[in-house]
Tab-separated table of C-alpha atoms and ligand atoms in Angstrom:
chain	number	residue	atom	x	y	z
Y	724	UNK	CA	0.000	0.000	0.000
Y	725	UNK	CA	0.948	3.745	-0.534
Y	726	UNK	CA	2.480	5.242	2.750
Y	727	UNK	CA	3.002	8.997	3.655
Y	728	UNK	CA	6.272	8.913	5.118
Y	729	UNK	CA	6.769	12.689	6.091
Y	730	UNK	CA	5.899	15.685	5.976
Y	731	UNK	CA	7.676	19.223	5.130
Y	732	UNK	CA	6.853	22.853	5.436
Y	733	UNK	CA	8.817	25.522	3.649
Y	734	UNK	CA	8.747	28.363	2.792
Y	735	UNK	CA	8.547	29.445	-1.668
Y	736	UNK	CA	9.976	32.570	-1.548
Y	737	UNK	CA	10.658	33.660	-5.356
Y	738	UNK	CA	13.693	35.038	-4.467
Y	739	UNK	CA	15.333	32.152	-3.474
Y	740	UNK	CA	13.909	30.474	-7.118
Y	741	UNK	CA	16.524	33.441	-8.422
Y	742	UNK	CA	19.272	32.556	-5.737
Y	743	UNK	CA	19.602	28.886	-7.021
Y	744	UNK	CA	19.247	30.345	-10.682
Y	745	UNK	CA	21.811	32.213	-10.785
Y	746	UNK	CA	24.137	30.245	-8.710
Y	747	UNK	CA	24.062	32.647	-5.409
Y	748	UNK	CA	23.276	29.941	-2.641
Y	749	UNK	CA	26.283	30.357	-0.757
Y	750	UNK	CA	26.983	34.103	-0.560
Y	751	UNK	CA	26.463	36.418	2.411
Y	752	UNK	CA	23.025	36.831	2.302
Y	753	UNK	CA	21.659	33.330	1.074
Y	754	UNK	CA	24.156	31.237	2.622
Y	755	UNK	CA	22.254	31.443	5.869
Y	756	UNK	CA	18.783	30.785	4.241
Y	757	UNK	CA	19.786	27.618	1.985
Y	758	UNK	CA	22.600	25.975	4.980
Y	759	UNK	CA	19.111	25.877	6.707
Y	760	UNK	CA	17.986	23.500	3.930
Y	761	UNK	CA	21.399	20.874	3.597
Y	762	UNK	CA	20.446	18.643	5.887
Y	763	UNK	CA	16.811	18.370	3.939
Y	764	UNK	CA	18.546	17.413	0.488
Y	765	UNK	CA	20.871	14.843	2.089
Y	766	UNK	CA	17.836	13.257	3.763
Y	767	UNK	CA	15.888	13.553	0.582
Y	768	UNK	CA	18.806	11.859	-1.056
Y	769	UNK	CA	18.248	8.822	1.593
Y	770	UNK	CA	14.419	8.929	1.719
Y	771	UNK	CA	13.841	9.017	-2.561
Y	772	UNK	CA	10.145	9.841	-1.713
Y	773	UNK	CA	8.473	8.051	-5.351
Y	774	UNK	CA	5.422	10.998	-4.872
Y	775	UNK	CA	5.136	14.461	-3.319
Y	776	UNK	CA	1.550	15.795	-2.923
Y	777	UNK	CA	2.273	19.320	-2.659
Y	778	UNK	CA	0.321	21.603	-1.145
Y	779	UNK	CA	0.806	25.219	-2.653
Y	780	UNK	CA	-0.670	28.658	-3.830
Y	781	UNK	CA	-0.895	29.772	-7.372
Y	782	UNK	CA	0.120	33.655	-7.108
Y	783	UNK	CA	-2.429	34.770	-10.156
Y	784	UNK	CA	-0.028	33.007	-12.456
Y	785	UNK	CA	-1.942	30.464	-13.659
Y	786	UNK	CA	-5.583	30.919	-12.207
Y	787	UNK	CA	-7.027	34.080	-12.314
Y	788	UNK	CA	-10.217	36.045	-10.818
Y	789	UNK	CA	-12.336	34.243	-13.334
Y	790	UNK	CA	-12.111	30.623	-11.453
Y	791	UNK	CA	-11.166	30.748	-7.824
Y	792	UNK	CA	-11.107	26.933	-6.584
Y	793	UNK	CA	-10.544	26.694	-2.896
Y	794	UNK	CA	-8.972	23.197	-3.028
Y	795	UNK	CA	-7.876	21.957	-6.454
Y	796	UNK	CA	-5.918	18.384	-7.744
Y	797	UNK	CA	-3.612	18.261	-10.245
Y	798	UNK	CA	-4.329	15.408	-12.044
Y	799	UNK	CA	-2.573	15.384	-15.513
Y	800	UNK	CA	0.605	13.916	-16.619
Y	801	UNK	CA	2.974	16.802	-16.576
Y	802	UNK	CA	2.581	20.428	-15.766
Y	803	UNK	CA	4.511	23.339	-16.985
Y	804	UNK	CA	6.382	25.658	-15.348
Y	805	UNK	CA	4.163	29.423	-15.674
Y	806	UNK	CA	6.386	32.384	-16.578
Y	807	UNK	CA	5.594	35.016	-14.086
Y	808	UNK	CA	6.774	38.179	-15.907
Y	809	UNK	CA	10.496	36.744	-16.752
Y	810	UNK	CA	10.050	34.116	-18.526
Y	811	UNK	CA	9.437	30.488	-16.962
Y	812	UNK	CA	12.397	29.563	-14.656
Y	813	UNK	CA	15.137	27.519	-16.197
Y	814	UNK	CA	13.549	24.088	-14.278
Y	815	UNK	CA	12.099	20.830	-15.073
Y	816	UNK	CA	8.648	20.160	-15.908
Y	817	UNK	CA	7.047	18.548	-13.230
Y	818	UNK	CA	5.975	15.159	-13.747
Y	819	UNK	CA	2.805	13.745	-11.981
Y	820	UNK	CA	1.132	10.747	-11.125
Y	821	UNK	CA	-2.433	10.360	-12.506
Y	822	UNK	CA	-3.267	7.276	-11.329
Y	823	UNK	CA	-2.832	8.355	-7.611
Y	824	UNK	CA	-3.884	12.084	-8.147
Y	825	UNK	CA	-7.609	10.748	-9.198
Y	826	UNK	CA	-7.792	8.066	-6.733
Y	827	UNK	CA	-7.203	10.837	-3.893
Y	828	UNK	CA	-9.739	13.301	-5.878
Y	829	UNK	CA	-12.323	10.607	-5.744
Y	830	UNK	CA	-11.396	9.601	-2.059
Y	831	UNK	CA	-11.592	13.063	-1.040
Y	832	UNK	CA	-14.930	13.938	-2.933
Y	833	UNK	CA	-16.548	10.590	-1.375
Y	834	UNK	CA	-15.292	12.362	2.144
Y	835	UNK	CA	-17.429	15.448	1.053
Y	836	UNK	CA	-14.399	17.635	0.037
Y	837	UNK	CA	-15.644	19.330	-3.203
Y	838	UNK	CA	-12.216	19.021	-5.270
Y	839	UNK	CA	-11.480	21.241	-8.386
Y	840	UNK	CA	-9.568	18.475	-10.490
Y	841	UNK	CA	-7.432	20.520	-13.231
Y	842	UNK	CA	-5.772	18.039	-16.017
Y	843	UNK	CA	-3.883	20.647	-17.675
Y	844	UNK	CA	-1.870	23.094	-15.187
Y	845	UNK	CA	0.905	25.065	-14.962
Y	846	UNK	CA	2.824	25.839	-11.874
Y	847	UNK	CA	4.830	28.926	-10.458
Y	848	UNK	CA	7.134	29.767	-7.918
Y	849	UNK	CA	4.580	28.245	-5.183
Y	850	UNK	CA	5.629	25.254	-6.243
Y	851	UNK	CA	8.863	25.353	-7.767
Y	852	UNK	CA	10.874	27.245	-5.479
Y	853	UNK	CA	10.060	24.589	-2.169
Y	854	UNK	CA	11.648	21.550	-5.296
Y	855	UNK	CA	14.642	23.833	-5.874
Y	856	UNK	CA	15.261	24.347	-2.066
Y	857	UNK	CA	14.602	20.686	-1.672
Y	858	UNK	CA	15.960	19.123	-4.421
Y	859	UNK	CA	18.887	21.445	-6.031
Y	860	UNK	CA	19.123	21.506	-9.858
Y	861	UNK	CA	18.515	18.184	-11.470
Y	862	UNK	CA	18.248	17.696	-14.790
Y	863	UNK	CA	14.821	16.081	-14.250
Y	864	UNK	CA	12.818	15.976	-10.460
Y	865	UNK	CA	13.529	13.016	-8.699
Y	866	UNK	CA	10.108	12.007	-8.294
Y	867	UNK	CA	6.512	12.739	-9.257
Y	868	UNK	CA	4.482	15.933	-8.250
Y	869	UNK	CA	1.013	15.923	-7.099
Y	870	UNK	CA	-0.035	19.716	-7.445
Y	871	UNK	CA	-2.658	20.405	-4.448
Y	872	UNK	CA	-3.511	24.027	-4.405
Y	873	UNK	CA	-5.455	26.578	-2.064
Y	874	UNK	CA	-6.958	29.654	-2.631
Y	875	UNK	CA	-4.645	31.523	-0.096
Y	876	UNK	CA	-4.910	34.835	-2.556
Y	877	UNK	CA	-8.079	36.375	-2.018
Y	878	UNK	CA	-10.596	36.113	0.653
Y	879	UNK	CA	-12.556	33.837	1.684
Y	880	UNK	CA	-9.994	31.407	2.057
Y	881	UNK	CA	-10.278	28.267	3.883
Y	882	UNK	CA	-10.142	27.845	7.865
Y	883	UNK	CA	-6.937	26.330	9.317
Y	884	UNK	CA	-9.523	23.735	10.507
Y	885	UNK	CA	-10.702	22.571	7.116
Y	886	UNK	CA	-7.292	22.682	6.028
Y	887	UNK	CA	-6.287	19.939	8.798
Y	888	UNK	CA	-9.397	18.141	7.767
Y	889	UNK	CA	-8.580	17.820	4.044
Y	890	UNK	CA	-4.920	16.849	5.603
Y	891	UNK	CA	-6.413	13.770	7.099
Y	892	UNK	CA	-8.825	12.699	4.467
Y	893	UNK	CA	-5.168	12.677	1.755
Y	894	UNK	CA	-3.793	10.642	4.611
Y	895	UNK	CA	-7.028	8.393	4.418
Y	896	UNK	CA	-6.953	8.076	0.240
Y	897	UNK	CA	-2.921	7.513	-0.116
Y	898	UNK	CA	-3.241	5.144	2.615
Y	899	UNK	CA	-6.114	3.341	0.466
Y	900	UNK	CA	-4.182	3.397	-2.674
Y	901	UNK	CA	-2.848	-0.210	-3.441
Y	902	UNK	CA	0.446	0.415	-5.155
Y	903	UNK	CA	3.191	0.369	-2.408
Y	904	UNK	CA	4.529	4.022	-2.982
Y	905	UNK	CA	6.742	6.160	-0.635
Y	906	UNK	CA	4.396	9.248	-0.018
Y	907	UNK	CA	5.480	12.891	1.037
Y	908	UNK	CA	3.365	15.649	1.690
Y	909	UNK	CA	4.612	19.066	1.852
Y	910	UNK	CA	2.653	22.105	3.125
Y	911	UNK	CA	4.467	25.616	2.015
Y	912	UNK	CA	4.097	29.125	1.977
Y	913	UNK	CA	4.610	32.064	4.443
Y	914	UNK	CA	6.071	32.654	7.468
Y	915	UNK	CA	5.257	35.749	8.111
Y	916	UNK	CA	5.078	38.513	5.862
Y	917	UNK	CA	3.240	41.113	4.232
Y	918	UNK	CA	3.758	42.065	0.357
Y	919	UNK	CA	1.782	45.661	0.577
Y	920	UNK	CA	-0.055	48.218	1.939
Y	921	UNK	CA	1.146	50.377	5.216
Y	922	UNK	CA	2.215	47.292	7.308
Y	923	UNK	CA	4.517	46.425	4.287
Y	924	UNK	CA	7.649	44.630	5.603
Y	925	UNK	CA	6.093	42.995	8.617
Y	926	UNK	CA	7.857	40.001	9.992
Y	927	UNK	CA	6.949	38.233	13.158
Y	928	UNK	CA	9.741	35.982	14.721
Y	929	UNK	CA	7.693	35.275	18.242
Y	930	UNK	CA	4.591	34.124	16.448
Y	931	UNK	CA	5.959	32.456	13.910
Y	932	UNK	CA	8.562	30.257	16.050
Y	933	UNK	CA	4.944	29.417	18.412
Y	934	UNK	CA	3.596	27.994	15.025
Y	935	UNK	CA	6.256	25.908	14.209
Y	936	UNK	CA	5.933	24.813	17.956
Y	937	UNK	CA	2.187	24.198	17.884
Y	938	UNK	CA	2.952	22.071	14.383
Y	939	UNK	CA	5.305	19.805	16.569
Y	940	UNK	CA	3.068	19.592	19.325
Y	941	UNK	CA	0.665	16.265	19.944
Y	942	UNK	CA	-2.213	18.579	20.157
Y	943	UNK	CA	-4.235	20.467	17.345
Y	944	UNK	CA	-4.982	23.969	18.772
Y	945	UNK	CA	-2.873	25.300	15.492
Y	946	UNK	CA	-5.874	24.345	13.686
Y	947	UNK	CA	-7.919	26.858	15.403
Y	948	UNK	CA	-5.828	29.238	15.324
Y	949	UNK	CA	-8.742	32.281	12.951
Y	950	UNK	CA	-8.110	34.285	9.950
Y	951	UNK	CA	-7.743	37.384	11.912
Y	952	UNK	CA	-4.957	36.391	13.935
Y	953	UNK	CA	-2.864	35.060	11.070
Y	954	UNK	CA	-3.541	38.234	9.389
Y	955	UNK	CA	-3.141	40.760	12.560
Y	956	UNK	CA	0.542	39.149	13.867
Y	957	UNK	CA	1.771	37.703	9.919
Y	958	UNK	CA	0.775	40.456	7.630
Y	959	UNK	CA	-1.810	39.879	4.729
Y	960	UNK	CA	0.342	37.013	3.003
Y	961	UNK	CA	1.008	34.511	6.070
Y	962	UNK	CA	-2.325	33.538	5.756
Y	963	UNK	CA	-0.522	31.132	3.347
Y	964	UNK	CA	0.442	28.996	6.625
Y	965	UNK	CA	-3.171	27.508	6.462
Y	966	UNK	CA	-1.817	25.315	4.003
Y	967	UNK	CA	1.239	24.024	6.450
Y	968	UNK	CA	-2.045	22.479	8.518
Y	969	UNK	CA	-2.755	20.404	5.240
Y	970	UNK	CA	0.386	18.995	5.979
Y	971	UNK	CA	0.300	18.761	9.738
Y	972	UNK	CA	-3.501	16.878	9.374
Y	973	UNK	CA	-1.858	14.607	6.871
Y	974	UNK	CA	0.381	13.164	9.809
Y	975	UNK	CA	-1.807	11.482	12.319
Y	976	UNK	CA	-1.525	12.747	16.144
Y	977	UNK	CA	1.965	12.441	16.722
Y	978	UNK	CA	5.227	13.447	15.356
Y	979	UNK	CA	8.943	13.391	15.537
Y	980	UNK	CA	10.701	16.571	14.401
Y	981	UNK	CA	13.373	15.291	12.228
Y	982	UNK	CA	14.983	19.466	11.458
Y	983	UNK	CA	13.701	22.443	11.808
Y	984	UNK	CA	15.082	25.874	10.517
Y	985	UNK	CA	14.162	29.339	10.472
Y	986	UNK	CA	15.539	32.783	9.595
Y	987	UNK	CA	14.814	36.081	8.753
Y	988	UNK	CA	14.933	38.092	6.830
Y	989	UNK	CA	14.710	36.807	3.271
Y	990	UNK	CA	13.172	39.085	0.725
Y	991	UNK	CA	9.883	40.620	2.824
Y	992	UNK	CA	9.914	37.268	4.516
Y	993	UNK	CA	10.921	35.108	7.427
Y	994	UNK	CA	12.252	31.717	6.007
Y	995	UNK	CA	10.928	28.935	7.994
Y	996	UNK	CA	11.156	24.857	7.275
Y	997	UNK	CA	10.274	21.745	9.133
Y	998	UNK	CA	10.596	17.661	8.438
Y	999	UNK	CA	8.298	16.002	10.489
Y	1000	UNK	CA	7.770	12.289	10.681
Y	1001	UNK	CA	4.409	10.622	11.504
Y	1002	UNK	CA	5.065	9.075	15.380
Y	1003	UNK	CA	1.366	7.651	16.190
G	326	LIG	C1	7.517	37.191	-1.569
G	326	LIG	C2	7.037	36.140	-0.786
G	326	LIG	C3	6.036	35.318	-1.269
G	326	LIG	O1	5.488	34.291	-0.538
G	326	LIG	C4	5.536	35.503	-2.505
G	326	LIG	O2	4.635	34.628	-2.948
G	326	LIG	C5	5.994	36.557	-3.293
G	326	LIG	C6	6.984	37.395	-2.814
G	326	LIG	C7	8.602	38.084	-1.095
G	326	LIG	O3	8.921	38.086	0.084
G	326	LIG	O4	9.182	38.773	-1.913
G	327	LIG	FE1	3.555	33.399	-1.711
């Protein structure tokens, strides 16, 4: 049977796409950020997950004010990589894994979870940058790419709690799937930060360090944690942290923290990133 195996948050700071780019990982002001990360792509090396379902935002790249899905599947073959006003970044396509995508689409939908299921798709830095920071620069990604995404862009976006419920109903459907696959889910997006507006530039160290705590804790207060308070001590954009909770649902009750990182500041963002194992 399928297995999810871990679980990572991360940060997808665009920035950091243009780091690996154009080759700047290791000087003074990324080499901080991405030593953070080195343990990760050793242990990535070691694990060889076969799928990632990764939970991320499209940044009105691909989607667009005309369709807003609040929880959508990736379920094609491939998906291409969007150019986001510089041309697509010099990465692989991402490959995906059909077969499993629409047996978790139908699981979910069966758990009433109203999935958007796109076939064709293209992804942008949401998802790309957390594979670079993971992965490096292969010539092709070492394993196949589930796209989840979440309307994290414009309000109404989903609770923290229905996040940790969709979490544990992919848990449920990967678990059901009868191919014996090594399953990773990664949640991604934030920490804290705020893109525009007066509060432009807001980072929060304190809060955000308490969420990574409450993500390694055996109890699920995180996923009560309301819209208002993400937005009031992130900033408008670390309401993308709901979708860590996707991850964090996806692991069962307990967990081992395997590494955790964080640092700030990168870009108009703090930089945070956590492995966690399931430990029920
Ligand atoms: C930045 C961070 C993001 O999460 C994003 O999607 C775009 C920009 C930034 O800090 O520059
Ligand atoms: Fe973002």
């Amino acid at each position: 049977m399928a297995k999810i195996t871990a679980g990572v948050g991360s940060s997808h700071v665009p920035l950091l796409g243009v780091a690996v780019d154009q080759g700047k990982e290791k000087d003074d002001y990324f080499g901080p950020i991405f030593r953070g990360y080195d343990w990760t792509r050793e242990w990535e090396k070691a694990e060889k997950p076969d799928v990632v379902v990764l939970v991320y935002n499209d940044h009105a790249s691909y989607f667009d004010m005309n369709i807003v899905p609040t929880f959508a599947i990736g379920c094609g073959e491939r998906f291409g990589i969007c150019d986001e006003g510089w041309g697509p970044r010099p990465v692989p396509e991402v490959e995906g894994h059909p077969d499993l995508a629409w047996h978790i689409a139908q699981s979910l939908i069966l758990d009433d979870f109203d999935m958007t299921i796109f076939n064709k798709l293209d992804v942008d830095h949401g998802l790309t940058v957390p594979l670079s920071m993971m992965f490096g620069q292969p010539e092709k990604w070492p394993c196949k790419v589930i796209p989840f995404a979440v309307n994290v862009v414009t309000y109404p976006v989903p609770s923290g709690n229905r996040c940790w419920a969709i979490g544990e109903a992919i848990k449920k459907a990967v678990e059901s799937f009868p191919e014996d696959l090594n399953v990773q889910i990664w949640g991604t997006g934030g920490m804290s930060h705020q893109l525009q507006g007066p509060r432009a530039g807001l980072l929060n160290r304190e809060w955000d360090n308490k969420f990574l705590d409450m993500l390694e804790s055996d109890n699920d207060d995180v996923r009560h944690i309301p819209h208002i308070e993400y937005l009031r001590e992130t900033g408008s954009e670390g309401i993308e942290m709901v979708m860590w909770l996707i991850m964090r649902g996806a692991m069962g009750k307990k967990v081992k923290t395997l590494h955790r990182h964080y640092h700030i500041p990168c870009s108009n963002t703090a930089i945070g990133h956590i492995v966690l194992e399931p430990a029920d």
